[in-house]
Amino acid sequence: FPTRRSSDLAGELQSGDASSSEDKRLIAPEHYQIQVFLGKPNVLGKEADLAVTCDLRFRSLDDGTRMVKFELFPDLQVSRVAWNGKEIPFIQEGRTKDGSFYLQMPEPLVKGRTYQVSFEYSGGEILQNFMGVPGPPRRTWYPTPGGPASRATYDLTFHVPRGMTIVSVGKKVQQTRDGAFDVTEWSSDVPISQAVFRYVAEVFTKTTTDRTTNMELAAYVIPAVTRPVAGQPAPPPGAPSSSASDVLVDTGNSLRVFTDWFGPPAYPNLSVVEGSATDSLPSLVYVSRIAAAGYGSLVAQSMAFSHGLSGGPPPNVKTFLDAAFSYQISRQWWGNTVGSVSFHDAWLASGFAYFSTSLLTAYLDPDEYRDHW
């Protein structure tokens, strides 16, 4: 059956016809509508069962395609696939093998035509907990076509036990209750490369609208773990923790400087989740407690725990810690709003993001900027 090549031919390279911007995908996702049901975490600290119904609208990029490979985390087992409401066959390797998932189309696809397909699947423990925060965030928890990353819009609805909190990409448009579940709806009208979410039990939340950029901001600060939890690593002594207000202030400072230099990002809102992970995705930033607090807070905490006998962490980590948070905020521009054509260009996004952190330092502390360089 037809497949797209993942690389260029030798003749194309020799003649100069090879191009890293050539679209080698078979299909292009346009919109995902996903219903997610999550249970409670168990006593071992593992994530609870997850059940998903995923409706995908996609466009064919080639004629005659009959089989498409989808990326899906192997622990998630597909039970049903429907094509315009009618069940169709699929192939999924067992989780003990490679976990590959292939969809057999009931008819040859026509280039440029739009199609609708629905998936039903479920599984457990797909996200591991670390000190109360599930991660890593980038596992493929819904079917995405194999090959280069594709951008699509999303409507996400999460059903979680009452009292739990979901933070996802896009904008939170509604929160309701349905029996024992809290239901939250998130929507991304701007095409993004991946949808992710955080699922937490305890969180301090604060929202605001930045007056300069008109961006809607939300901070989700997970309380620091102060005592050991069964089945989890002991918390590090003196780990700093910021307040939701502090996170919003630092976020706003970065957004104003970067917007002044580069224009607004593609997303009108931004959620920041403080915890153990650090990552930046469209309209959603994860930041570790240490990165959010910065070098100064880490020094103060170390001094307090050592009763003034220690000088704190070494100065050579100062530059990294002071730039870590603003670096993730700048990735809303470099890597999310503006992506790379291929992996060959990915280093450019990181370079511009580090450049952005220096711009912020120059605005906030010119002496520190000169010392840094």
Coordinates of C-alpha atoms in Angstrom, one line a residue:
F1 CA 0.0 0.0 0.0
P2 CA 1.2 3.6 -0.7
T3 CA 3.5 5.2 1.9
R4 CA 5.3 8.5 2.0
R5 CA 9.1 8.5 2.1
S6 CA 10.7 9.6 5.3
S7 CA 13.8 10.8 3.6
D8 CA 15.0 12.1 0.2
L9 CA 16.4 9.9 -2.6
A10 CA 20.2 10.0 -3.5
G11 CA 19.3 11.4 -6.9
E12 CA 17.3 14.2 -5.4
L13 CA 20.2 15.1 -3.1
Q14 CA 22.7 15.1 -6.0
S15 CA 20.4 17.2 -8.3
G16 CA 19.6 19.7 -5.6
D17 CA 15.8 18.9 -5.7
A18 CA 15.8 17.6 -2.2
S19 CA 13.9 19.8 0.3
S20 CA 13.5 19.5 4.1
S21 CA 10.2 21.4 3.7
E22 CA 8.6 18.7 1.5
D23 CA 5.4 17.4 3.2
K24 CA 5.9 13.6 3.6
R25 CA 2.7 13.0 5.6
L26 CA -0.2 10.8 4.4
I27 CA -2.9 12.7 6.2
A28 CA -3.2 16.1 8.0
P29 CA -5.4 16.3 11.2
E30 CA -7.6 19.3 11.2
H31 CA -9.7 19.0 14.4
Y32 CA -9.8 16.7 17.5
Q33 CA -12.9 16.4 19.8
I34 CA -11.9 14.3 22.8
Q35 CA -13.9 13.1 25.8
V36 CA -11.7 12.0 28.7
F37 CA -12.7 10.1 31.8
L38 CA -10.2 9.8 34.7
G39 CA -10.5 7.9 38.0
K40 CA -8.8 8.6 41.3
P41 CA -5.1 7.9 41.8
N42 CA -4.5 4.8 43.8
V43 CA -2.5 4.4 47.0
L44 CA 0.7 3.5 45.2
G45 CA 0.9 6.9 43.6
K46 CA 0.1 5.7 40.0
E47 CA -2.3 7.4 37.7
A48 CA -5.8 6.0 37.6
D49 CA -7.6 4.4 34.6
L50 CA -8.2 6.6 31.6
A51 CA -11.0 6.1 29.1
V52 CA -11.2 8.2 25.9
T53 CA -13.5 8.8 23.0
C54 CA -11.7 10.7 20.3
D55 CA -13.3 12.1 17.1
L56 CA -10.8 13.1 14.5
R57 CA -11.4 15.1 11.3
F58 CA -8.5 14.9 8.8
R59 CA -7.6 15.7 5.2
S60 CA -5.9 13.3 2.8
L61 CA -2.6 14.5 1.4
D62 CA -2.3 11.7 -1.2
D63 CA -4.4 9.5 -3.5
G64 CA -5.0 5.8 -2.8
T65 CA -3.9 5.6 0.8
R66 CA -5.4 2.5 2.6
M67 CA -3.3 2.1 5.7
V68 CA -2.1 4.8 8.2
K69 CA 0.1 4.3 11.2
F70 CA -0.9 6.2 14.3
E71 CA 1.2 7.0 17.4
L72 CA -0.6 5.9 20.6
F73 CA 1.0 5.0 24.0
P74 CA 1.0 1.1 24.1
D75 CA -0.7 0.9 27.5
L76 CA -3.8 2.3 25.8
Q77 CA -5.8 -0.4 24.1
V78 CA -8.3 0.5 21.3
S79 CA -11.6 -1.2 21.6
R80 CA -13.5 0.4 18.7
V81 CA -12.9 2.5 15.5
A82 CA -15.8 4.0 13.6
W83 CA -15.8 5.5 10.1
N84 CA -18.9 7.6 9.7
G85 CA -20.6 5.7 12.5
K86 CA -19.7 2.2 11.1
E87 CA -17.0 0.1 12.7
I88 CA -13.9 -0.6 10.6
P89 CA -10.9 -2.9 11.2
F90 CA -7.7 -1.8 12.8
I91 CA -4.4 -3.4 13.8
Q92 CA -2.8 -2.9 17.2
E93 CA 0.2 -4.7 18.5
G94 CA 0.2 -5.9 22.1
R95 CA 1.7 -3.7 24.8
T96 CA 4.4 -6.4 25.4
K97 CA 5.5 -6.0 21.7
D98 CA 6.0 -2.6 20.0
G99 CA 2.5 -1.3 20.6
S100 CA 2.1 -0.1 17.0
F101 CA -1.4 1.0 15.9
Y102 CA -2.5 0.9 12.3
L103 CA -5.8 2.0 10.8
Q104 CA -7.1 0.3 7.7
M105 CA -9.3 2.7 5.7
P106 CA -12.5 1.2 4.2
E107 CA -11.8 2.9 0.9
P108 CA -8.8 4.5 -0.9
L109 CA -8.4 8.1 0.3
V110 CA -8.8 10.9 -2.2
K111 CA -6.2 13.7 -2.0
G112 CA -7.8 16.9 -0.6
R113 CA -10.9 15.2 0.7
T114 CA -11.9 15.5 4.4
Y115 CA -12.8 12.4 6.5
Q116 CA -14.1 11.7 10.0
V117 CA -13.1 8.8 12.2
S118 CA -13.8 8.0 15.9
F119 CA -11.6 6.0 18.4
E120 CA -12.6 4.4 21.7
Y121 CA -9.8 3.2 24.0
S122 CA -8.8 2.9 27.6
G123 CA -5.9 2.0 29.9
G124 CA -4.3 2.6 33.2
E125 CA -1.1 4.1 34.7
I126 CA -0.1 5.9 31.6
L127 CA 1.4 8.8 33.6
Q128 CA 3.7 8.2 36.5
N129 CA 3.5 10.5 39.6
F130 CA 6.6 12.2 41.0
M131 CA 5.9 14.1 44.3
G132 CA 2.3 14.4 43.4
V133 CA 2.7 15.7 39.9
P134 CA 2.0 13.4 36.9
G135 CA 4.5 13.3 34.1
P136 CA 6.1 13.3 31.6
P137 CA 3.5 15.4 29.7
R138 CA 4.3 14.6 26.1
R139 CA 3.3 10.9 25.9
T140 CA 0.9 10.3 23.0
W141 CA -2.3 9.7 24.9
Y142 CA -4.5 10.2 21.7
P143 CA -4.0 8.9 18.2
T144 CA -1.7 11.1 16.1
P145 CA -0.6 10.2 12.6
G146 CA 3.0 8.9 12.4
G147 CA 5.6 11.1 10.8
P148 CA 6.2 14.9 11.1
A149 CA 4.2 16.7 13.7
S150 CA 0.9 18.1 12.5
R151 CA -1.1 21.1 13.9
A152 CA -4.8 20.9 14.6
T153 CA -7.5 22.6 16.7
Y154 CA -8.9 20.9 19.8
D155 CA -12.0 20.7 21.9
L156 CA -11.2 18.7 25.1
T157 CA -13.6 17.7 27.8
F158 CA -12.3 16.1 31.0
H159 CA -14.4 14.2 33.6
V160 CA -12.5 13.8 36.8
P161 CA -13.4 12.9 40.4
R162 CA -14.8 15.9 42.4
G163 CA -12.0 17.9 44.0
M164 CA -9.3 17.0 41.4
T165 CA -8.0 19.7 39.0
I166 CA -7.3 19.5 35.3
V167 CA -5.0 22.0 33.5
S168 CA -4.8 21.7 29.7
V169 CA -3.8 23.5 26.6
G170 CA -6.1 26.1 25.1
K171 CA -8.7 28.1 27.0
K172 CA -10.8 26.9 29.8
V173 CA -14.4 27.6 28.5
Q174 CA -16.6 25.9 31.1
Q175 CA -16.6 23.9 34.3
T176 CA -19.7 22.0 35.5
R177 CA -20.5 19.0 37.7
D178 CA -22.0 15.6 36.6
G179 CA -22.7 13.4 39.6
A180 CA -19.4 12.5 41.3
F181 CA -17.4 14.1 38.5
D182 CA -16.2 17.6 37.8
V183 CA -16.3 18.4 34.1
T184 CA -14.0 20.9 32.5
E185 CA -13.9 22.0 28.9
W186 CA -10.9 23.4 27.1
S187 CA -10.8 24.7 23.6
S188 CA -7.9 25.6 21.3
D189 CA -9.0 27.6 18.3
V190 CA -5.5 28.1 17.1
P191 CA -3.9 25.0 15.5
I192 CA -1.3 23.5 17.8
S193 CA 1.1 20.5 17.5
Q194 CA 0.1 18.6 20.6
A195 CA -2.6 18.6 23.3
V196 CA -1.5 17.7 26.8
F197 CA -2.9 18.0 30.3
R198 CA -2.0 18.0 34.0
Y199 CA -4.1 16.1 36.6
V200 CA -3.5 17.2 40.2
A201 CA -5.2 16.7 43.6
E202 CA -4.1 19.8 45.5
V203 CA -3.4 23.2 43.9
F204 CA -3.6 26.9 44.6
T205 CA -5.1 28.8 41.7
K206 CA -5.1 32.5 40.8
T207 CA -6.1 34.2 37.5
T208 CA -5.7 37.6 36.1
T209 CA -5.7 39.6 32.8
D210 CA -2.5 41.4 32.0
R211 CA -3.4 45.0 31.2
T212 CA -0.7 45.6 28.7
T213 CA -0.9 42.4 26.6
N214 CA -4.6 41.6 27.4
M215 CA -3.6 38.0 27.8
E216 CA -5.6 35.9 30.3
L217 CA -3.2 34.3 32.8
A218 CA -3.6 31.5 35.3
A219 CA -1.2 30.2 37.8
Y220 CA -1.6 26.7 39.4
V221 CA 0.8 26.3 42.3
I222 CA 1.1 22.8 43.8
P223 CA 1.8 22.8 47.5
A224 CA 5.4 21.7 48.3
V225 CA 5.7 18.2 49.8
T226 CA 7.1 18.6 53.3
R227 CA 6.8 15.0 54.5
P228 CA 7.6 11.6 52.8
V229 CA 4.8 9.9 50.9
A230 CA 4.6 6.1 50.6
G231 CA 6.1 4.9 47.3
Q232 CA 7.6 8.3 46.4
P233 CA 11.0 9.8 46.8
A234 CA 11.7 11.9 49.9
P235 CA 11.3 15.6 49.2
P236 CA 14.5 17.6 49.0
P237 CA 15.1 19.8 52.1
G238 CA 14.7 23.5 51.5
A239 CA 13.0 23.2 48.1
P240 CA 11.6 26.7 47.4
S241 CA 8.0 27.3 46.5
S242 CA 6.5 30.5 45.0
S243 CA 3.0 31.8 45.5
A244 CA 0.5 32.0 42.7
S245 CA 0.8 35.8 42.8
D246 CA 4.6 35.6 42.4
V247 CA 4.2 33.3 39.4
L248 CA 1.8 35.7 37.8
V249 CA 4.1 38.7 38.3
D250 CA 7.0 36.9 36.8
T251 CA 4.9 35.6 33.9
G252 CA 3.5 39.1 33.2
N253 CA 7.0 40.7 33.1
S254 CA 8.2 38.2 30.6
L255 CA 5.1 38.5 28.4
R256 CA 5.3 42.3 28.2
V257 CA 8.9 42.3 27.2
F258 CA 8.6 39.6 24.6
T259 CA 5.4 41.0 23.2
D260 CA 7.1 44.4 22.8
W261 CA 9.9 42.8 20.9
F262 CA 8.2 40.0 18.9
G263 CA 4.5 40.9 18.8
P264 CA 1.8 38.9 20.5
P265 CA 2.0 35.1 20.6
A266 CA -0.5 33.0 18.8
Y267 CA -2.4 32.2 22.0
P268 CA -4.6 34.7 23.9
N269 CA -4.1 33.0 27.2
L270 CA -1.4 31.2 29.2
S271 CA -1.6 28.7 32.1
V272 CA 1.5 28.2 34.3
V273 CA 1.7 25.0 36.4
E274 CA 4.3 24.9 39.1
G275 CA 5.5 21.5 40.2
S276 CA 8.3 19.1 39.4
A277 CA 8.4 19.3 35.6
T278 CA 9.7 22.0 33.3
D279 CA 8.3 22.3 29.7
S280 CA 6.5 24.7 27.4
L281 CA 3.6 23.8 25.2
P282 CA 1.0 26.0 23.4
S283 CA -0.7 28.2 26.0
L284 CA 0.6 26.0 28.8
V285 CA 3.9 26.1 30.7
Y286 CA 5.2 23.7 33.3
V287 CA 7.9 25.0 35.6
S288 CA 9.7 23.4 38.5
R289 CA 9.6 25.0 41.9
I290 CA 13.3 25.8 41.8
A291 CA 13.0 27.4 38.3
A292 CA 10.0 29.5 39.4
A293 CA 11.6 30.7 42.6
G294 CA 15.0 31.5 41.0
Y295 CA 18.5 31.5 42.4
G296 CA 17.9 34.1 45.2
S297 CA 15.1 32.1 46.8
L298 CA 17.2 28.9 46.6
V299 CA 20.0 30.6 48.4
A300 CA 17.7 31.9 51.1
Q301 CA 16.1 28.5 51.6
S302 CA 19.6 26.8 51.9
M303 CA 20.8 29.4 54.4
A304 CA 17.6 28.9 56.5
F305 CA 17.9 25.1 56.6
S306 CA 21.6 25.3 57.5
H307 CA 21.1 28.1 60.1
G308 CA 23.4 30.4 58.2
L309 CA 26.3 28.0 58.1
S310 CA 26.1 27.4 54.3
G311 CA 26.6 29.8 51.4
G312 CA 23.8 28.0 49.4
P313 CA 24.1 26.6 45.9
P314 CA 27.2 27.3 43.8
P315 CA 27.2 30.6 41.9
N316 CA 27.7 28.8 38.6
V317 CA 24.0 27.7 38.6
K318 CA 22.8 31.3 39.0
T319 CA 22.6 32.1 35.3
F320 CA 20.7 28.9 34.6
L321 CA 18.2 29.4 37.4
D322 CA 17.5 33.0 36.8
A323 CA 16.8 32.3 33.1
A324 CA 14.9 29.0 33.4
F325 CA 11.4 30.4 33.9
S326 CA 11.6 33.2 31.3
Y327 CA 13.1 30.7 28.9
Q328 CA 10.0 28.5 29.1
I329 CA 7.7 31.6 28.7
S330 CA 9.7 32.7 25.6
R331 CA 9.1 29.2 24.1
Q332 CA 5.5 30.4 23.5
W333 CA 7.0 32.3 20.6
W334 CA 10.0 30.2 19.7
G335 CA 8.9 26.6 19.2
N336 CA 5.1 27.0 19.7
T337 CA 4.0 30.0 17.7
V338 CA 6.9 29.7 15.4
G339 CA 7.9 26.1 14.7
S340 CA 10.8 24.6 12.7
V341 CA 10.4 23.2 9.2
S342 CA 12.4 20.2 10.2
F343 CA 14.6 18.9 13.0
H344 CA 17.5 20.5 11.3
D345 CA 16.2 23.9 12.4
A346 CA 15.1 23.1 15.9
W347 CA 18.2 24.6 17.4
L348 CA 17.1 28.1 16.2
A349 CA 14.1 28.1 18.5
S350 CA 16.3 27.4 21.5
G351 CA 18.8 30.1 20.5
F352 CA 16.1 32.7 20.1
A353 CA 14.6 31.6 23.5
Y354 CA 17.9 32.1 25.3
F355 CA 18.3 35.5 23.5
S356 CA 14.9 36.4 24.9
T357 CA 15.9 35.7 28.5
S358 CA 18.8 38.2 28.0
L359 CA 16.3 40.8 26.8
L360 CA 14.3 40.4 30.0
T361 CA 17.3 40.7 32.2
A362 CA 18.4 43.9 30.4
Y363 CA 15.0 45.4 31.2
L364 CA 14.8 44.2 34.8
D365 CA 18.4 44.5 35.9
P366 CA 20.9 46.1 33.5
D367 CA 23.8 45.5 36.0
E368 CA 23.0 41.8 36.0
Y369 CA 22.8 41.8 32.2
R370 CA 26.3 43.2 32.0
D371 CA 27.6 40.8 34.6
H372 CA 26.1 37.9 32.7
W373 CA 27.8 38.8 29.4

